[in-house]
XYZ file of C-alpha atoms in Angstrom:
184
model
C 0.000 0.000 0.000
C 2.839 2.404 0.854
C 4.688 1.539 -2.349
C 1.484 2.134 -4.312
C 1.055 5.579 -2.744
C 4.666 6.477 -3.545
C 4.265 5.291 -7.133
C 1.027 7.254 -7.569
C 2.604 10.416 -6.168
C 4.983 10.684 -9.093
C 7.743 11.675 -6.653
C 10.712 9.315 -6.460
C 11.323 7.779 -3.030
C 14.590 9.748 -2.854
C 12.549 12.973 -3.015
C 10.389 12.091 -0.017
C 10.814 12.173 3.748
C 8.910 9.732 5.931
C 7.373 11.449 8.951
C 7.474 8.428 11.217
C 6.057 9.754 14.472
C 4.626 12.880 16.014
C 5.584 13.327 19.679
C 6.426 9.645 20.263
C 7.657 10.148 23.831
C 4.512 12.046 24.794
C 2.476 9.236 23.225
C 4.456 6.638 25.212
C 5.899 4.913 22.143
C 8.887 2.854 23.283
C 12.169 3.946 21.717
C 12.835 0.347 20.638
C 9.546 0.270 18.697
C 10.398 3.561 17.021
C 13.847 2.271 16.087
C 12.384 -0.973 14.706
C 9.822 0.903 12.603
C 12.558 3.199 11.287
C 14.770 0.208 10.487
C 11.925 -1.417 8.557
C 11.426 1.746 6.505
C 15.180 2.130 6.008
C 15.384 -1.459 4.738
C 12.491 -1.017 2.297
C 13.389 2.529 1.202
C 17.107 3.078 1.845
C 17.123 6.345 -0.138
C 14.261 7.956 1.813
C 15.128 9.873 5.000
C 13.006 9.419 8.120
C 11.896 12.225 10.440
C 10.568 12.293 14.004
C 9.194 15.363 15.791
C 9.053 15.332 19.590
C 7.165 17.622 21.944
C 9.189 20.111 23.959
C 9.867 18.786 27.445
C 11.263 20.818 30.349
C 13.335 17.717 31.161
C 15.279 18.068 27.922
C 15.232 16.278 24.584
C 14.085 12.667 24.514
C 16.528 9.988 23.357
C 16.884 10.073 19.588
C 16.259 6.879 17.636
C 19.348 5.695 15.771
C 17.587 4.918 12.507
C 16.140 8.340 11.805
C 17.872 11.076 9.828
C 15.885 14.158 10.851
C 14.855 15.081 14.388
C 13.022 18.115 15.673
C 10.767 19.334 18.433
C 7.762 21.585 18.675
C 7.326 24.458 21.103
C 4.441 26.809 20.549
C 3.731 30.465 21.375
C 7.435 31.280 20.973
C 7.408 34.577 19.070
C 11.147 34.535 18.344
C 13.219 31.436 19.131
C 16.439 33.467 19.177
C 15.079 35.595 22.034
C 13.619 32.736 24.099
C 16.658 31.382 26.027
C 15.186 27.912 26.536
C 14.758 27.394 22.792
C 18.425 27.672 21.697
C 19.529 25.764 24.804
C 17.160 22.900 23.996
C 18.183 22.862 20.340
C 21.862 22.823 21.339
C 21.277 19.892 23.714
C 19.491 17.992 20.951
C 22.259 18.780 18.442
C 24.816 17.305 20.840
C 22.796 14.060 20.951
C 22.738 13.566 17.176
C 25.010 11.146 15.379
C 26.952 12.417 12.341
C 24.309 11.073 9.933
C 21.427 12.866 11.677
C 20.283 16.470 11.361
C 18.019 18.956 13.100
C 14.628 20.118 11.895
C 13.017 23.273 13.254
C 9.254 23.226 13.670
C 7.946 26.714 13.009
C 4.858 27.759 14.932
C 2.493 28.037 11.958
C -0.972 27.997 13.451
C -3.001 30.051 15.920
C -4.881 28.931 19.020
C -6.294 30.488 22.183
C -2.886 29.716 23.746
C -1.329 32.117 21.244
C -3.858 34.798 22.158
C -3.030 34.368 25.860
C 0.660 34.676 24.963
C -0.055 38.012 23.253
C 0.081 36.733 19.675
C -2.724 37.696 17.299
C -3.204 35.820 14.011
C -1.547 38.707 12.108
C 1.551 38.380 14.321
C 2.269 34.936 12.902
C 3.977 36.545 9.871
C 6.683 37.976 12.132
C 6.838 34.679 14.026
C 7.520 32.893 10.722
C 10.225 35.383 9.777
C 11.845 35.016 13.203
C 11.956 31.212 12.923
C 13.425 31.428 9.438
C 16.053 33.978 10.513
C 17.046 31.851 13.485
C 17.206 28.632 11.439
C 19.340 30.387 8.835
C 21.655 31.875 11.473
C 22.435 28.517 13.059
C 23.862 26.719 10.047
C 22.930 23.276 11.399
C 19.224 23.216 10.545
C 18.422 20.810 7.713
C 14.751 21.732 7.359
C 12.159 24.211 8.555
C 8.633 22.815 8.736
C 5.438 24.476 9.893
C 2.795 23.088 12.197
C 0.129 22.925 10.968
C -1.260 23.488 7.472
C -4.824 22.438 8.194
C -6.699 23.861 11.157
C -8.789 21.824 13.539
C -6.317 18.998 14.057
C -6.056 19.746 17.762
C -9.552 21.249 18.073
C -12.139 23.439 16.366
C -10.500 26.489 17.919
C -7.258 26.011 15.966
C -6.539 28.124 12.877
C -4.183 26.319 10.517
C -1.484 28.034 8.484
C -3.565 28.038 5.313
C -6.344 29.987 7.051
C -4.197 32.672 8.654
C -4.433 36.252 7.294
C -2.995 37.059 3.850
C 0.133 38.828 5.231
C 1.054 35.602 7.041
C 0.638 33.552 3.870
C 2.782 36.134 2.067
C 5.495 35.638 4.700
C 5.354 31.856 4.164
C 5.743 32.390 0.412
C 8.700 34.759 0.951
C 10.398 32.176 3.150
C 9.693 29.393 0.666
C 11.154 31.458 -2.180
C 14.217 32.317 -0.092
C 14.818 28.649 0.737
C 14.134 27.131 -2.687
C 15.087 30.011 -4.953
C 11.797 29.451 -6.809
C-alpha cells in the first residue's frame, strides 16, 4: 500500500521524507519500537530519509532513535526562538545528541490557538513569528529543514486556525520564506 502511494505520487522515493512519528515520547511509544519501525522503513526505502518530531519537554530532549535522519521538536507560542533562552539551549542539547548522519529540523509555529492569544500573539503576528523562525534557522547553520505546524486547522480542536487559514500577510510571509529557501 505504501509503495502504491509512492508510485502514484509521481515523486521518487529519494525525493520524499517519511514522517514516522509525532511526539512519540509524549504518546508513550517505546524507543525500541520507534527504532524498529525506522529500520523497517530504512530497509524497504534506503534512499528515503526518516523524520521524528518530539514535543518540547522541560526535562530536555528525549533519546533520539538511531535509525532516523531528521529530528526536531515543537514548542508553541514562541514569538522569536532566538530571544527565548530555553529554545536555543534545547536545540543545542538535541544537536549534541545527534550522530553524524542525523540532522536537526526546526518546527515553526504556523498555526493560531487560544494559547497564542493568551501569549499576546494575534493571528496577524504569525507573519513575524515565521520570519523570526526562518532567521534563526538560517543563522544557526545546522538546521536541515524548517517545517510548519500545521497546514490544516482543527487537528487539535475546532478552535485552531491552521497556516492556510491565517491572514494574507502571514501567507505572504510563508511564500517569501519558501522562495528564499528554494530560490523558486
